Coordinates of C-alpha atoms and ligand atoms in Angstrom, one line a residue:
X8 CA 32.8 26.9 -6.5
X9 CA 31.9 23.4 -5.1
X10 CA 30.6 20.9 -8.0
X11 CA 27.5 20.3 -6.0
X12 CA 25.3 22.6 -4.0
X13 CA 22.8 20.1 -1.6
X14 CA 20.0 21.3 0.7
X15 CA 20.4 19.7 4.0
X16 CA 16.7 19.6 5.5
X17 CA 16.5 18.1 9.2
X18 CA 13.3 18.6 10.0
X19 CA 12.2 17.7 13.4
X20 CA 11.4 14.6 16.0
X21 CA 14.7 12.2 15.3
X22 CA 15.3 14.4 12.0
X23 CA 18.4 16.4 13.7
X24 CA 19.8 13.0 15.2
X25 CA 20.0 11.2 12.0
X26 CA 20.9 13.7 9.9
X27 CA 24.2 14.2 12.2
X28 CA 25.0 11.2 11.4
X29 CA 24.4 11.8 7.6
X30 CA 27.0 15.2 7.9
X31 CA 29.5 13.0 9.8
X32 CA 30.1 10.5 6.8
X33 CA 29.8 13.0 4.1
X34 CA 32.5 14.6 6.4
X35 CA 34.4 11.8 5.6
X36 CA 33.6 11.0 2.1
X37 CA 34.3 14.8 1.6
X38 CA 32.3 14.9 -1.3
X39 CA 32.7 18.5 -3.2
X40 CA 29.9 19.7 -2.1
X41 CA 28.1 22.9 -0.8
X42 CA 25.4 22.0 2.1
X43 CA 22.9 23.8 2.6
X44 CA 20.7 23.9 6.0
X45 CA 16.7 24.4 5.2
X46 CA 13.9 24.7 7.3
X47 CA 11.8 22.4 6.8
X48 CA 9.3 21.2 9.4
X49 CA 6.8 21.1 12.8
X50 CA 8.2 24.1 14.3
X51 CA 7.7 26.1 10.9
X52 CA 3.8 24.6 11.1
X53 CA 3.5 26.0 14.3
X54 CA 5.3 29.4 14.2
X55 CA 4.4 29.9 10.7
X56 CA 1.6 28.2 9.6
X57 CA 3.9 26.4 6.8
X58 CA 6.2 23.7 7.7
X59 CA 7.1 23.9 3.8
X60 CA 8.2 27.8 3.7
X61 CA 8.9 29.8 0.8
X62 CA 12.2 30.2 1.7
X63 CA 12.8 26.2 1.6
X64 CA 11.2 26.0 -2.1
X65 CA 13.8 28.8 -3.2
X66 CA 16.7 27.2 -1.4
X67 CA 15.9 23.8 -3.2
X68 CA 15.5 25.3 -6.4
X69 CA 19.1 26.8 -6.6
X70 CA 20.1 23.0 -5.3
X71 CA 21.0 19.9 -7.5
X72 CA 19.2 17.6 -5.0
X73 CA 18.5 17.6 -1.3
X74 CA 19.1 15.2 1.7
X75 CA 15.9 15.1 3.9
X76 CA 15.3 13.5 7.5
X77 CA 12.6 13.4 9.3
X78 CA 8.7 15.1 9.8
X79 CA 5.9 15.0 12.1
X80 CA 2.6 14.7 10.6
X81 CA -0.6 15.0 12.2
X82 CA -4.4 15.0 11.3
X83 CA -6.3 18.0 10.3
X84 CA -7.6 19.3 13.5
X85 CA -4.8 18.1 15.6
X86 CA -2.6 20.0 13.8
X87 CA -4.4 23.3 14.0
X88 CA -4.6 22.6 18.0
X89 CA -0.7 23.6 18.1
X90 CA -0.8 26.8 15.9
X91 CA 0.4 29.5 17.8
X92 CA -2.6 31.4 18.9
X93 CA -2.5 34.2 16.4
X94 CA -2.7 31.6 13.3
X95 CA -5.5 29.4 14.9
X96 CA -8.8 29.9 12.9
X97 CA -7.4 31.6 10.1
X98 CA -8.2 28.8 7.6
X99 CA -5.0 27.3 7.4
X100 CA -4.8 23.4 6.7
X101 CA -1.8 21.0 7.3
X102 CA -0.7 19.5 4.6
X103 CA 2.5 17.0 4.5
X104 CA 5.5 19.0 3.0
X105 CA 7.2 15.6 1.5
X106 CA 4.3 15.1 -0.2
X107 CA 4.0 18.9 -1.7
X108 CA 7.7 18.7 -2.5
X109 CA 7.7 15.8 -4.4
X110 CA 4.4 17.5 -6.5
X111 CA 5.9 20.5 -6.6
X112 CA 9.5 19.6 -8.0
X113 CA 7.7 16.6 -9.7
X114 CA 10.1 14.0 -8.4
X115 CA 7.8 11.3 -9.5
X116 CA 9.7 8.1 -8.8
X117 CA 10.0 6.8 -5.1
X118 CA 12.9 4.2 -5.0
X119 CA 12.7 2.3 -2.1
X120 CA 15.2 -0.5 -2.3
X121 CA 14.6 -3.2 0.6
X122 CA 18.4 -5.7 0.3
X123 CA 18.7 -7.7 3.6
X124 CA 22.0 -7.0 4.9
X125 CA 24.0 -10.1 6.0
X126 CA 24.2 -10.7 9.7
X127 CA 21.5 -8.1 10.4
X128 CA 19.9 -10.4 13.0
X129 CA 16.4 -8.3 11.8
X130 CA 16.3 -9.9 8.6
X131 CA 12.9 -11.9 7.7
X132 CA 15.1 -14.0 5.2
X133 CA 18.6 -13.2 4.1
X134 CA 18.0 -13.2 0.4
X135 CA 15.7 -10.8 -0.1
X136 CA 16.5 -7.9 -2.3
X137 CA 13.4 -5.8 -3.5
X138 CA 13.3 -2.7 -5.3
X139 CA 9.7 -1.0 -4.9
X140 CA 9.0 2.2 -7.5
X141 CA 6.0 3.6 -6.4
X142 CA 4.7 6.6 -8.3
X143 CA 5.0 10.0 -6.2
X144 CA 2.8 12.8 -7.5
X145 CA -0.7 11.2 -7.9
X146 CA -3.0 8.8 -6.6
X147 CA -4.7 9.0 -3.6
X148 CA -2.1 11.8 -2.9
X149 CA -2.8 14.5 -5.4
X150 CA -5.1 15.8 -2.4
X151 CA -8.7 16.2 -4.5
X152 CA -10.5 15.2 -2.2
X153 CA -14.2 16.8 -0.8
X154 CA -15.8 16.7 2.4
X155 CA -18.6 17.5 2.8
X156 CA -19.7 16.3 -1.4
X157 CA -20.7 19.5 -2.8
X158 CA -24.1 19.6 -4.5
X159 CA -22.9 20.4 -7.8
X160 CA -19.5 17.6 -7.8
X161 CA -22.7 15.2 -6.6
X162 CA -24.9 15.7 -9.4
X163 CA -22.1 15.0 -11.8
X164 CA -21.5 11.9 -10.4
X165 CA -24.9 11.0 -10.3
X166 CA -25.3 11.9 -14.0
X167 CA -22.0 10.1 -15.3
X168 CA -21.9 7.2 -13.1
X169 CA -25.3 4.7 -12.3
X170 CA -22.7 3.6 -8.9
X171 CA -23.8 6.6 -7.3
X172 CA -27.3 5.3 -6.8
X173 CA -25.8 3.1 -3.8
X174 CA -25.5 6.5 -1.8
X175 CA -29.1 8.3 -2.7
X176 CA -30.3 9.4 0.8
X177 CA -27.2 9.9 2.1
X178 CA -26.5 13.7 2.9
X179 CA -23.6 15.8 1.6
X180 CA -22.5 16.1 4.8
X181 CA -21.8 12.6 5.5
X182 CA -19.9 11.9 2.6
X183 CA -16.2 11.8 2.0
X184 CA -14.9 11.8 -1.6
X185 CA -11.0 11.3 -2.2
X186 CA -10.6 11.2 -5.9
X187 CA -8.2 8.8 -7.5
X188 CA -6.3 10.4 -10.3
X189 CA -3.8 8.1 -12.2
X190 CA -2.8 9.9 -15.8
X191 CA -1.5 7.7 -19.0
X192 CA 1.6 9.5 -18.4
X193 CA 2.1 8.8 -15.1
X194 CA 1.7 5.5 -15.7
X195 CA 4.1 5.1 -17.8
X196 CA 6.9 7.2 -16.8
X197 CA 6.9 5.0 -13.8
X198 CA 6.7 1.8 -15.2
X199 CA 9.4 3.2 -17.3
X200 CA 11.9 3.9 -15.0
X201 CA 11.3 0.5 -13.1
X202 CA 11.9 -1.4 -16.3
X203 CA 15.0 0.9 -16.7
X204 CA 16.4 -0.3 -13.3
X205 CA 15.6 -3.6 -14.0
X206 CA 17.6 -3.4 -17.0
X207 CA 20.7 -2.1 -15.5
X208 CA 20.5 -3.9 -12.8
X209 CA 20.1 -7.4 -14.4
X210 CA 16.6 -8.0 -12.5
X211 CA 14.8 -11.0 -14.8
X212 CA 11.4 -9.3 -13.4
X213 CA 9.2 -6.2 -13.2
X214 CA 5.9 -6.6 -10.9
X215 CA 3.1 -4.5 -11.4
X216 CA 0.9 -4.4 -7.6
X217 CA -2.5 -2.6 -8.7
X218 CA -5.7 -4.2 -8.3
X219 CA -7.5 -3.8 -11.6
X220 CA -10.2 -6.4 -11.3
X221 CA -12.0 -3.9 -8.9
X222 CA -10.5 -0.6 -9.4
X223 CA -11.1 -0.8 -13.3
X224 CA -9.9 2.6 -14.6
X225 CA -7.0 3.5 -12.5
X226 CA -5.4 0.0 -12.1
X227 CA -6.3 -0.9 -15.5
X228 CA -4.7 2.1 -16.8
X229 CA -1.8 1.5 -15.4
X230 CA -1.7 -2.4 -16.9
X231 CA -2.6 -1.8 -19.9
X232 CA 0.3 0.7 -20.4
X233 CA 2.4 -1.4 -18.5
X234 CA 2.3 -4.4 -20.8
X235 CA 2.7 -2.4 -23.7
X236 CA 6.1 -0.6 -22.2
X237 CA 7.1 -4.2 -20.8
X238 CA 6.7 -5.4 -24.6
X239 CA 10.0 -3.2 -25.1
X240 CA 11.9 -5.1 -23.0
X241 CA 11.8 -8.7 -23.9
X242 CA 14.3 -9.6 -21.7
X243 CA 12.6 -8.8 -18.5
X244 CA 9.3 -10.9 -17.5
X245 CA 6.1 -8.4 -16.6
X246 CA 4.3 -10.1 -13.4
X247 CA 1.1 -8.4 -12.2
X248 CA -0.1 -9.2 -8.9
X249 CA -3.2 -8.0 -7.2
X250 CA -1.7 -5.6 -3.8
X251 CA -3.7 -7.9 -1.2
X252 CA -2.4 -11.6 -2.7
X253 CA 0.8 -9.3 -3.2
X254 CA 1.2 -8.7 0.8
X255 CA 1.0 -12.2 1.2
X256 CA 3.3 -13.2 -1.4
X257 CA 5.8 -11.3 0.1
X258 CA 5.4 -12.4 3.4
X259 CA 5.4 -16.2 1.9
X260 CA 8.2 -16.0 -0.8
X261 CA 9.8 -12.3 -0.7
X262 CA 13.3 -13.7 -2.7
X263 CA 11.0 -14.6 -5.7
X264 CA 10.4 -11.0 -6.7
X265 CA 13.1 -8.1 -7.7
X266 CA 11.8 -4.7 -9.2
X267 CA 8.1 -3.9 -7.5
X268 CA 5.9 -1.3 -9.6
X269 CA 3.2 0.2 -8.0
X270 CA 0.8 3.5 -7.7
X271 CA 1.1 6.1 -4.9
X272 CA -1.2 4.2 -2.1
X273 CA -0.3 0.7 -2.6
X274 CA 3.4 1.3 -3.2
X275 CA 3.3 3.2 0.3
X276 CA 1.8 -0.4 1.7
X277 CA 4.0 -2.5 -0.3
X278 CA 7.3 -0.3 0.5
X279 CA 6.5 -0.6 4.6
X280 CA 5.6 -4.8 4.0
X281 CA 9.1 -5.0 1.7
X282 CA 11.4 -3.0 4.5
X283 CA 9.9 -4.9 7.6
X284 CA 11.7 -7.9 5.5
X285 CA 14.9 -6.3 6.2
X286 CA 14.8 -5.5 9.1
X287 CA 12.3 -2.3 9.7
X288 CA 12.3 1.3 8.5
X289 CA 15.7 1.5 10.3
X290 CA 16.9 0.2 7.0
X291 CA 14.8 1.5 4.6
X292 CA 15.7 4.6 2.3
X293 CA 14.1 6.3 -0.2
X294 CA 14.7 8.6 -3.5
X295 CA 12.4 11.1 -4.3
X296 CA 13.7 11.8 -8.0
X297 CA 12.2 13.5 -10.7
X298 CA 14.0 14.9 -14.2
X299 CA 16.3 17.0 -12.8
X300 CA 15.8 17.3 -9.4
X301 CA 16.1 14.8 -6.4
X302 CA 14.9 14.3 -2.4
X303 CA 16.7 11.5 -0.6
X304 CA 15.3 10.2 2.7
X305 CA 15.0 7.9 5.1
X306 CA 11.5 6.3 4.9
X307 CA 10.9 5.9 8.9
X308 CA 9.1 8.7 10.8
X309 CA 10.1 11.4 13.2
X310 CA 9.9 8.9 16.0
X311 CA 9.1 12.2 18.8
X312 CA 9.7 10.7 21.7
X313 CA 13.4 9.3 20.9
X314 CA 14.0 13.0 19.6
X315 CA 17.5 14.4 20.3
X316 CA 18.4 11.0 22.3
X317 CA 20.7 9.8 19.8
X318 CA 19.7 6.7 20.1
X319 CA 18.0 5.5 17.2
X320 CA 19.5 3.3 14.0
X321 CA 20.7 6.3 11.4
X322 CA 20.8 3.4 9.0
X323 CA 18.5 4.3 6.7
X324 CA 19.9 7.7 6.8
X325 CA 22.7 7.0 5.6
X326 CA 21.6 4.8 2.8
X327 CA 19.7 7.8 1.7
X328 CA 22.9 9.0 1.5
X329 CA 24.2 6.1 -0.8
X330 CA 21.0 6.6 -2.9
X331 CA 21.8 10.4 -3.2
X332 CA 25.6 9.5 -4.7
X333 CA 24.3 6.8 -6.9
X334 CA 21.8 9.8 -8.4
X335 CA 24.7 12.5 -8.7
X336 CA 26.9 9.8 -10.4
X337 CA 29.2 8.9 -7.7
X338 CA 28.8 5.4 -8.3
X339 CA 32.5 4.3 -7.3
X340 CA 31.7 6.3 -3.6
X341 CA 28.1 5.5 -3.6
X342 CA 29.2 1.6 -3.5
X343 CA 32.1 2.2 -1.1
X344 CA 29.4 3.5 1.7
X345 CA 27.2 0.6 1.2
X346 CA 30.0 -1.6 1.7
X347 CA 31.1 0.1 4.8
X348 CA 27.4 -0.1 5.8
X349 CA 27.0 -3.8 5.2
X350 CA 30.6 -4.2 7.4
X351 CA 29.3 -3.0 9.9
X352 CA 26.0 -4.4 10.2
X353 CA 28.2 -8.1 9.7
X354 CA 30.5 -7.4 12.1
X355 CA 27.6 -6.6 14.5
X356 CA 30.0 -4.6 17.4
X357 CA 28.0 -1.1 16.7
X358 CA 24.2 -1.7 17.1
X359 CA 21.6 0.3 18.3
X360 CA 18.8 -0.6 20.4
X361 CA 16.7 -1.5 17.6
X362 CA 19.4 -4.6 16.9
X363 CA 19.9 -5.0 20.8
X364 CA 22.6 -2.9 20.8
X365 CA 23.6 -0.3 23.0
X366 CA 25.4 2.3 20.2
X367 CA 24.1 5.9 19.8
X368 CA 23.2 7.3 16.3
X369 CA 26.6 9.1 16.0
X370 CA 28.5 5.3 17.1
X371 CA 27.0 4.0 14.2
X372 CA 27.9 6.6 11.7
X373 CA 31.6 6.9 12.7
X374 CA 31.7 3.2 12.3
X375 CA 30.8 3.3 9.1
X376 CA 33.3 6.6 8.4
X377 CA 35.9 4.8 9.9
X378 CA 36.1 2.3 6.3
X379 CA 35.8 4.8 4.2
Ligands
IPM30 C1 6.3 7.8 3.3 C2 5.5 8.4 4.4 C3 4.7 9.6 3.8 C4 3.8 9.0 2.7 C5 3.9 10.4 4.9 C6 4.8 10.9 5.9 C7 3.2 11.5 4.3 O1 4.7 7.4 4.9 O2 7.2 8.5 2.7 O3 6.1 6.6 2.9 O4 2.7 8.6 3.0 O5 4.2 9.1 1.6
MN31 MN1 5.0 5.4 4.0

């Protein structure tokens, strides 16, 4: 029996082309490992009505952890448009499957490191090396959210909160509510872990990006417990930045800051800012990681229209890749790809377009097999 068993999930647009190049350098790492192929996906949404199915969540659940590429997600009733015409009507409502994975499997840490590789002629600066942790399962994300405001949820609000006064005469119907749920323990699990990483690591700072001179209750929850989890780690500096002075902080001095802590929204924002410093979401990988159980992705899109070209950067793919070894404890391997990575971005022979190259995906990853 293999020592790992890994759910390979494609999904669709670009998904297939990077994640090609993903199998071609495990290939050559030949990691002991049993992969797995999952659906996972537009197609499922539109033949199915789930682009999540069942048999995915089972599939993952007899996995250690799972390597994921790419999705298309649309808007509520753009989505229903391309339901086969026996599912249209029936009630069903798109929701992103990344986003119910990480709830379901609770993989509440999103590591999203932004380093700027040397000689990628992207870079912003070339000492920039951020680390963002946003938190994964709640937020603006845990999808409580009301439209039209029911009548009861309304009257509620109007008895527990003297704010709601701004909205009297306003109809049900023409409000939107999407509740912001942050937890104590959320909070701090999160803040944990990016004061861990900081720790072994040897970053001299932790920033917390909320914004708790407006949003009181749910940034200021997560301060409050952050300062008292940061008090256990003398060594490291807490900073806390407001997200709006923080997107221009790291557009202004980006090499001042290391580990970035944020909540689900803002660390979404922050994550896109921090990888556009190194170079775009071309670079930019992220780990969905919970207790026990792990999602590693690339954080660009499906990118539709280059689908099946081979033509776009599978960088970040493959530092998915790297993140995925790091988790399982393949540390020695995990580095060897990055360093393989990194020589080939220096060298700068195999680029694709994105770097004014004129590589395909699959160039890329067997230049980066080929120093393994
Ligand atoms: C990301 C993406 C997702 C998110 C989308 C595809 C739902 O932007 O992983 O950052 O918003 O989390
Ligand atoms: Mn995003």
């Amino acid at each position: 029996m293999a020592k790992y068993k890994i759910a390979l999930m494609p999904g669709d647009g670009i998904g297939n082309d990077v994640m090609d190049a993903a199998q071609i350098v495990l290939d050559k790492i030949g990691l002991d490992a049993e992969y797995i192929r999952a659906d996972i996906g537009w197609e499922f949404w539109c033949k199915e009505g789930d682009p999540l199915p069942q048999r995915t969540i089972d599939t993952l659940k007899a996995c250690d952890c799972a390597l994921f590429a790419a999705i298309t997600s649309k808007p509520k009733e753009e989505a229903e448009a391309e339901l086969i015409p026996e599912l249209q009507g029936t009630g069903l409502i798109y929701r992103s499957p990344i986003v119910r994975l990480r709830q379901l499997f609770d993989l509440y840490v999103n590591l999203r490191p932004c380093k700027a590789f040397k000689g990628n002629p992207l870079n912003y600066r070339d000492d920039v090396d951020l680390v963002v942790f946003r938190e994964n399962t709640q937020g603006l994300y845990a999808g409580v959210e009301f439209h039209p405001l029911p009548d009861d949820l309304r009257a509620q609000l109007e008895a527990h909160s003297p704010r709601m006064a701004a909205f009297q005469g306003v109809s049900g119907e023409d409000i939107a509510l999407s509740a912001r749920i942050f937890t104590r323990a959320g909070c701090q699990r999160i803040v944990r872990r990016a004061f861990e990483y900081a720790r072994q690591f040897g970053y001299p700072t932790v920033t917390l990006v909320e914004k708790p001179n407006v949003i009181r209750e749910t940034s200021g929850l997560m301060v409050r417990e952050a300062r008292k989890i940061a008090a256990e780690y003398p060594e490291i500096e807490l900073w806390e930045t407001n997200v709006d002075a923080m997107a221009m902080w790291l557009v202004k001095n980006p090499q001042d800051y290391g580990v970035l802590v944020s909540s689900n929204m803002f660390g979404d924002i922050v994550s896109d800012l921090a990888a556009q410093l190194v170079g775009g979401l071309g670079f930019a990988a992220s780990g969905n990681i919970g207790d026990d159980m792990a999602v590693f992705e690339p954080t660009h899109g499906s990118a539709p229209k280059y689908a099946g070209l081979y033509k776009v950067n599978p960088t970040a793919m493959l530092l998915a890749v790297k993140l995925m070894l790091d988790w399982l404890g393949e540390t020695a391997t995990a580095g060897a790809l990055e360093a393989a990575i990194a020589a080939v971005i220096a060298e700068g022979k195999v680029r694709t377009y994105d770097l004014g190259g004129d590589a395909g995906t699959l160039d890329v990853a067997r230049a980066v097999a080929d120093r393994l």
